[in-house]
Amino acid sequence: MRVRRSIVCLIPALAILLAACGGAAGGGSSEGGGSSEPASETAKVFRVAYTFEPGSLDPALATDNAAGSVLYHLSEGLVRYVGGKVVPGIAESWDVSPDGLTYTFHLRDAKWQDGQPVTAHDFAYSFLRLVSPDTASPVADVAFDIANAAAYHAGQVSDASQVGVKALDAKTLEIRLDHPVPYFVSLLAGQSAFYPVRKDVVEAAGKSYGTDAQHFISDGPFTLESWQHEAKLRLVKNPAYWNASAVKLDAIEVSVVPDSNTILNMYDNGDIDAVLNIPAGQEVRYPDHGVRWGGSIAFLEFNLAGKDQAAGKLVGNLHFREALSLAIDRTTFVHTAVSALSVPTTRFAHPTWPGTAMPYASEYAVPDTAPLSGDPQKAKGLLAQALQETGLSADKLPKLTFVVFDNLPRRTIAEALVETWRQVLGLQNIDIQTLPIPQAIQAGFQGQFDIYYQTMSAEVDPYLFFRYWTSTNGLNWTHWKDATYDQMLDSANRQLDPAARLSALRDVEAYLLAHGPLAPIAYDRTTYVVRSGVSGLDLSTPGPDFDAIAADVGR
Amino acid sequence: MLRYLAYRALISLLALWILATASFFLLRALPGSPFQTEIPIPPEIEAHLSHYYGLDRPLLAQYATYLDRLLHGDMGYSLKYANRSVNGIIAEAFPVSAALGLTAIGFAVPVGIVFGVVSARLRGQAVDYGLVALAVLGMSVPSFIVGAMLQYWFGVRLRWLPVAEWGSPAHVVLPAFALGLTMIASLTRTMRASMLEVVEQEFVKTARMKGLSEWQIVFRHELRNALIPIVTHLGPLVAFTVTGSFVIEQLFAIPGLGRYFVMSVTSLDYTTAMGLTVFLGVLVIAFNLLVDLAYTLVDPRIQIAR
């Protein structure tokens, strides 16, 4: 009797006790969920959710969008994106030398959250740390335009003073580049890696810098009050920020909610103020939703060497690749299989790329781009030509492997394309291989594919996208090596006159379209919804996922 | 007893070593690089990262380092969450999963036992059919459906409870209920079957002949014997529940271990995945030992052999 009672009663008692302890521990480690809620009724708090948490808030280690958005609000770099335009940040102004190689930034009076001044030495330290081999930054390459940065990272140059970053005095930072980079200031504004860190704080934190609220220092509009891992980050207004009077919010709360339908439920319930990325199809529930560019380009990559020699013979043939590309009715395909919001394309010119007077895409048209709806007749002709050139017969074609990520949209995309090629060209030899993301990428690097569905960040300048396809680029796994292309791209980028440069880049794009290993598919767009009463929230691209620095919340 | 415990400790260590070794080599056999995300990073950067984390050393050398660290209780640093230690991740996420899991167990075990007993005693009656139907439903409806329905009704529609997130006692209610429902279902079925078996036993007939009341028979004779399978059930159940449910934690945005577990495997975060596997292994082994000791309390006929 005694035994039975103790067992049956002990379990729930223990559970409740531990639950109480656990709850207290969970709340105590941060601001405490319970106590923040009454406060958020009176204070001005903007609340938003991400499906994943920042991998790290160390600018040199941050890679994901969540980290990018949080750092955008916590940090102030030399410049920042506001409303899709580059505006001064800590740097009040800057000069560029006539050869486009030396940038001199003049810093304003700005303070870290503890009141110490933000100096050019802080930036020099941060940029050197970014490319230092000891930092092991996954994004070190964003700074490789800086003189000797790549060599320093690779260990070929061990003297840090050889790297082209120098504080001339506390308020003047000089950056020397290896080659002219006309979009360099946009790069500084767009990449989290260029936010400053402070030597004493980083050294005191050791490896822990940017892993929690205790090991972080802010020079931006907000400070990091708490970070409950996989749950919530709370950012509060930074009174030491140089432009603190422009900040109206008291706090920003970024919740980590992995399930995107839960995020919608939270928005419906009033627990968050905006949904930054409504799952496809669900936007119809929100009549006042907005649409914006998602910032990536989707395209097909062909492996010219082929997964095996026989496949390479076919995929290596330009007319065969053209036939595959022309067989696709992109308007129908993109809207049914990719997303109703995506914009089909037969170019690589992302609509957000700036031109001189208007967007690059409209200012610099490529002549003879393929029609969006495809051209089945021409595609069939090209296939016949390809078979003749390769000496292959239509009924004995080598097997081709189409590698896609193992998730639902990508599987649908691959199936729709393979079906299109079967119907239009009569091709029966293309197999879909769905792989988890790391394995798919390994297949890419190892050339274990013939066709690959790729999405890449649109970046801020045409050159940044076109450089991936040079012979020496590490991410060019298509085995397309074209000296003419390399030379065209290099000389285009050396043009110092913006119009001449962009016009030369247009020729590069035309060459890539006509000879390259790619077939453009679509630019993605996403939908968002913001609660009425939130004003001043900036969602323009390029820029962070959201900019709440000038936002206000009325309830 | 002491000799038995020493023997069990030795066996447990062996089991842990096998687990640690198997998880190390199986994880490392998976193709792909932990540093690659959806948008690939250049090979020279990846090579540098591999070198930094020691992943370019011979596999056996890495295994030796891993075992050595493990013996010192150090599970290393996560490859995915830059510069966060696996020990730190467990220290932060385990209390959350444990609180949620124990709350679920705390109400599911008594309710399941009562349902099972009632169902068995009223066998063939409407209540029995009702409870069995409920158990089948509870077993077959996945917890993410139950969870999503709870979210919608009690969160969005009625606004009684928060839809998701973690922090206050109110946040525990819905996920704990969703988690406990499946447990209630399986416990009801186990308890009912076990009770029905016990009812047929000689000692129950003897008790009835002695003229004991039906409730005395249930509590004094039947329940005690019928609980043995439940106790067996409870060891792994507790171990697995307190280490977190991926589905529930994902749906309700709870910062527990379950999410780290699944994400670490899919993103090839070797150190986190191995650390969590070993941690779960320790718990399962510990709870099984507790269960074996608990048998002697529930049923004095069972004795710990020397």
mmCIF file of C-alpha atoms in Angstrom, chain A residues 1 3-4 7-8 11-12 14-16 18-19 22-23 25-27 32-34 37 51 53-56 58 61 63 132-141 144 153 206-209 211 227-232 255-259 261-262 265-266 268-272 405 410 436-439 441-442 445 452 454-457 474-475 477, chain B residues 30-46 48-49 52-53 77 80-84 92 95-96 98-100 102-103 105-107 109-110 113 148 151-152 155-157 159 161-168 171-172 219-220 223-224 227 231 234 249-256 259-260 263 266-268 294 297-299:
data_model
loop_
_atom_site.group_PDB
_atom_site.id
_atom_site.type_symbol
_atom_site.label_atom_id
_atom_site.label_comp_id
_atom_site.label_asym_id
_atom_site.label_seq_id
_atom_site.Cartn_x
_atom_site.Cartn_y
_atom_site.Cartn_z
ATOM 1 C CA MET A 1 0.000 0.000 0.000
ATOM 2 C CA VAL A 3 4.727 1.649 -1.905
ATOM 3 C CA ARG A 4 1.921 2.073 -4.379
ATOM 4 C CA ILE A 7 4.983 5.749 -6.600
ATOM 5 C CA VAL A 8 1.741 7.031 -7.980
ATOM 6 C CA ILE A 11 5.609 11.247 -10.151
ATOM 7 C CA PRO A 12 3.192 14.161 -10.524
ATOM 8 C CA LEU A 14 8.090 15.607 -8.807
ATOM 9 C CA ALA A 15 6.911 16.814 -12.173
ATOM 10 C CA ILE A 16 5.214 19.872 -10.777
ATOM 11 C CA LEU A 18 10.610 20.379 -11.573
ATOM 12 C CA ALA A 19 8.248 22.256 -13.826
ATOM 13 C CA GLY A 22 12.398 24.835 -14.879
ATOM 14 C CA GLY A 23 9.925 27.621 -15.458
ATOM 15 C CA ALA A 25 15.071 29.014 -14.567
ATOM 16 C CA GLY A 26 13.781 29.713 -18.056
ATOM 17 C CA GLY A 27 12.325 33.026 -17.049
ATOM 18 C CA GLY A 32 11.119 36.706 -17.927
ATOM 19 C CA GLY A 33 8.245 36.187 -20.330
ATOM 20 C CA GLY A 34 5.626 36.995 -17.736
ATOM 21 C CA GLU A 37 4.074 41.381 -21.209
ATOM 22 C CA THR A 51 11.819 30.714 -38.002
ATOM 23 C CA GLU A 53 17.673 32.062 -34.444
ATOM 24 C CA PRO A 54 20.830 33.979 -35.315
ATOM 25 C CA GLY A 55 23.696 31.518 -35.585
ATOM 26 C CA SER A 56 25.944 34.146 -34.009
ATOM 27 C CA ASP A 58 29.640 38.141 -33.884
ATOM 28 C CA LEU A 61 30.631 34.802 -37.869
ATOM 29 C CA THR A 63 25.780 34.429 -41.897
ATOM 30 C CA SER A 132 42.412 36.828 -39.814
ATOM 31 C CA PRO A 133 42.926 33.073 -40.171
ATOM 32 C CA ASP A 134 42.372 32.749 -36.395
ATOM 33 C CA THR A 135 38.806 34.029 -36.626
ATOM 34 C CA ALA A 136 37.643 31.268 -38.995
ATOM 35 C CA SER A 137 35.005 33.513 -40.477
ATOM 36 C CA PRO A 138 32.685 31.818 -42.983
ATOM 37 C CA VAL A 139 32.184 35.211 -44.648
ATOM 38 C CA ALA A 140 35.802 36.427 -44.717
ATOM 39 C CA ASP A 141 35.649 36.523 -48.533
ATOM 40 C CA PHE A 144 38.865 40.018 -50.098
ATOM 41 C CA HIS A 153 43.481 34.975 -44.703
ATOM 42 C CA GLY A 206 37.110 35.053 -25.859
ATOM 43 C CA LYS A 207 35.182 32.608 -27.978
ATOM 44 C CA SER A 208 31.886 33.719 -26.447
ATOM 45 C CA TYR A 209 31.647 37.063 -28.256
ATOM 46 C CA THR A 211 26.815 34.203 -28.336
ATOM 47 C CA TRP A 227 18.959 36.553 -25.637
ATOM 48 C CA GLN A 228 17.124 33.435 -24.585
ATOM 49 C CA HIS A 229 18.447 30.901 -27.071
ATOM 50 C CA GLU A 230 15.936 29.441 -29.518
ATOM 51 C CA ALA A 231 13.254 31.597 -27.878
ATOM 52 C CA LYS A 232 13.629 35.362 -27.928
ATOM 53 C CA SER A 255 10.991 35.674 -31.280
ATOM 54 C CA VAL A 256 12.309 32.405 -32.629
ATOM 55 C CA VAL A 257 9.316 30.410 -33.875
ATOM 56 C CA PRO A 258 10.321 27.560 -36.162
ATOM 57 C CA ASP A 259 6.847 26.772 -37.484
ATOM 58 C CA ASN A 261 1.997 28.588 -39.390
ATOM 59 C CA THR A 262 2.527 29.193 -35.677
ATOM 60 C CA ASN A 265 -1.347 32.193 -35.427
ATOM 61 C CA MET A 266 0.740 34.497 -33.241
ATOM 62 C CA ASP A 268 -3.667 36.618 -35.552
ATOM 63 C CA ASN A 269 -3.514 36.455 -31.766
ATOM 64 C CA GLY A 270 -1.762 39.814 -31.521
ATOM 65 C CA ASP A 271 1.481 38.330 -30.142
ATOM 66 C CA ILE A 272 3.621 39.819 -32.930
ATOM 67 C CA PHE A 405 17.241 19.884 -52.536
ATOM 68 C CA ARG A 410 12.187 21.886 -55.172
ATOM 69 C CA PRO A 436 19.477 16.940 -48.254
ATOM 70 C CA ILE A 437 21.072 20.377 -48.572
ATOM 71 C CA PRO A 438 24.649 19.532 -47.439
ATOM 72 C CA GLN A 439 24.740 16.431 -49.626
ATOM 73 C CA ILE A 441 26.014 20.950 -52.278
ATOM 74 C CA GLN A 442 28.655 18.258 -52.006
ATOM 75 C CA PHE A 445 31.334 20.586 -55.686
ATOM 76 C CA TYR A 452 21.286 21.541 -60.660
ATOM 77 C CA GLN A 454 20.345 26.766 -57.906
ATOM 78 C CA THR A 455 19.222 29.885 -56.088
ATOM 79 C CA MET A 456 21.767 32.541 -55.303
ATOM 80 C CA SER A 457 21.659 35.859 -53.555
ATOM 81 C CA GLY A 474 35.569 28.250 -56.344
ATOM 82 C CA LEU A 475 31.795 28.136 -56.617
ATOM 83 C CA TRP A 477 31.214 23.880 -60.333
ATOM 84 C CA LEU B 30 27.134 11.107 -43.744
ATOM 85 C CA PRO B 31 28.183 12.918 -46.902
ATOM 86 C CA GLY B 32 28.387 16.709 -47.032
ATOM 87 C CA SER B 33 30.031 19.515 -45.120
ATOM 88 C CA PRO B 34 28.609 21.045 -41.934
ATOM 89 C CA PHE B 35 29.673 24.502 -43.120
ATOM 90 C CA GLN B 36 27.574 24.562 -46.267
ATOM 91 C CA THR B 37 24.158 26.151 -46.113
ATOM 92 C CA GLU B 38 21.594 26.662 -48.857
ATOM 93 C CA ILE B 39 23.843 29.181 -50.589
ATOM 94 C CA PRO B 40 27.253 27.514 -50.888
ATOM 95 C CA ILE B 41 30.431 29.074 -49.481
ATOM 96 C CA PRO B 42 33.695 29.102 -51.464
ATOM 97 C CA PRO B 43 35.920 26.014 -51.088
ATOM 98 C CA GLU B 44 38.907 27.962 -49.748
ATOM 99 C CA ILE B 45 36.774 29.338 -46.904
ATOM 100 C CA GLU B 46 35.333 25.905 -46.230
ATOM 101 C CA HIS B 48 39.882 26.956 -43.674
ATOM 102 C CA LEU B 49 36.879 26.277 -41.422
ATOM 103 C CA TYR B 52 40.005 25.459 -37.713
ATOM 104 C CA TYR B 53 37.603 22.891 -36.268
ATOM 105 C CA TYR B 77 31.768 23.393 -29.517
ATOM 106 C CA LYS B 80 26.412 25.424 -36.361
ATOM 107 C CA TYR B 81 26.035 27.879 -33.497
ATOM 108 C CA ALA B 82 29.420 29.524 -33.689
ATOM 109 C CA ASN B 83 31.342 29.341 -30.422
ATOM 110 C CA ARG B 84 28.543 27.902 -28.307
ATOM 111 C CA GLU B 92 20.137 25.859 -21.306
ATOM 112 C CA PRO B 95 15.585 22.307 -18.098
ATOM 113 C CA VAL B 96 13.035 23.584 -20.609
ATOM 114 C CA ALA B 98 12.418 18.544 -18.715
ATOM 115 C CA ALA B 99 9.874 20.999 -17.337
ATOM 116 C CA LEU B 100 7.577 20.451 -20.298
ATOM 117 C CA LEU B 102 7.553 16.178 -16.606
ATOM 118 C CA THR B 103 4.423 18.330 -16.615
ATOM 119 C CA ILE B 105 4.050 12.944 -17.597
ATOM 120 C CA GLY B 106 2.743 14.381 -14.338
ATOM 121 C CA PHE B 107 -0.809 14.517 -15.568
ATOM 122 C CA VAL B 109 0.479 8.969 -15.868
ATOM 123 C CA PRO B 110 -2.281 9.269 -13.219
ATOM 124 C CA ILE B 113 -3.681 4.649 -15.026
ATOM 125 C CA ALA B 148 -2.265 22.949 -34.039
ATOM 126 C CA GLN B 151 -3.302 26.541 -30.712
ATOM 127 C CA TYR B 152 -6.196 27.547 -32.901
ATOM 128 C CA GLY B 155 -5.081 30.636 -28.569
ATOM 129 C CA VAL B 156 -6.481 32.309 -31.661
ATOM 130 C CA ARG B 157 -10.227 31.747 -31.107
ATOM 131 C CA ARG B 159 -7.619 33.752 -26.513
ATOM 132 C CA LEU B 161 -3.729 30.886 -23.586
ATOM 133 C CA PRO B 162 -0.680 32.032 -25.560
ATOM 134 C CA VAL B 163 -0.362 30.458 -29.017
ATOM 135 C CA ALA B 164 3.312 29.665 -28.630
ATOM 136 C CA GLU B 165 6.622 30.633 -26.980
ATOM 137 C CA TRP B 166 7.990 29.895 -23.535
ATOM 138 C CA GLY B 167 8.426 31.750 -20.251
ATOM 139 C CA SER B 168 5.362 31.715 -18.016
ATOM 140 C CA HIS B 171 2.931 28.815 -21.895
ATOM 141 C CA VAL B 172 3.290 25.255 -20.577
ATOM 142 C CA PHE B 219 -6.406 -1.289 -4.872
ATOM 143 C CA ARG B 220 -4.835 -3.937 -2.683
ATOM 144 C CA LEU B 223 -3.462 -2.535 -9.207
ATOM 145 C CA ARG B 224 -0.211 -3.395 -7.552
ATOM 146 C CA LEU B 227 1.499 -1.665 -12.434
ATOM 147 C CA VAL B 231 6.824 0.837 -14.517
ATOM 148 C CA LEU B 234 7.913 4.547 -17.647
ATOM 149 C CA GLU B 249 8.877 22.126 -29.521
ATOM 150 C CA GLN B 250 8.877 23.113 -33.179
ATOM 151 C CA LEU B 251 5.154 23.869 -33.238
ATOM 152 C CA PHE B 252 5.054 25.815 -29.985
ATOM 153 C CA ALA B 253 8.432 27.530 -30.422
ATOM 154 C CA ILE B 254 9.830 26.026 -27.225
ATOM 155 C CA PRO B 255 13.615 26.359 -26.778
ATOM 156 C CA GLY B 256 14.132 22.737 -25.760
ATOM 157 C CA ARG B 259 14.745 20.910 -31.690
ATOM 158 C CA TYR B 260 18.516 20.972 -31.291
ATOM 159 C CA MET B 263 18.419 20.282 -36.427
ATOM 160 C CA THR B 266 20.089 17.592 -40.564
ATOM 161 C CA SER B 267 22.669 20.382 -40.547
ATOM 162 C CA LEU B 268 25.551 17.949 -39.854
ATOM 163 C CA ALA B 294 11.535 0.286 -8.636
ATOM 164 C CA LEU B 297 9.294 -1.698 -4.454
ATOM 165 C CA VAL B 298 6.213 -2.448 -6.546
ATOM 166 C CA ASP B 299 6.550 -6.196 -6.276
#
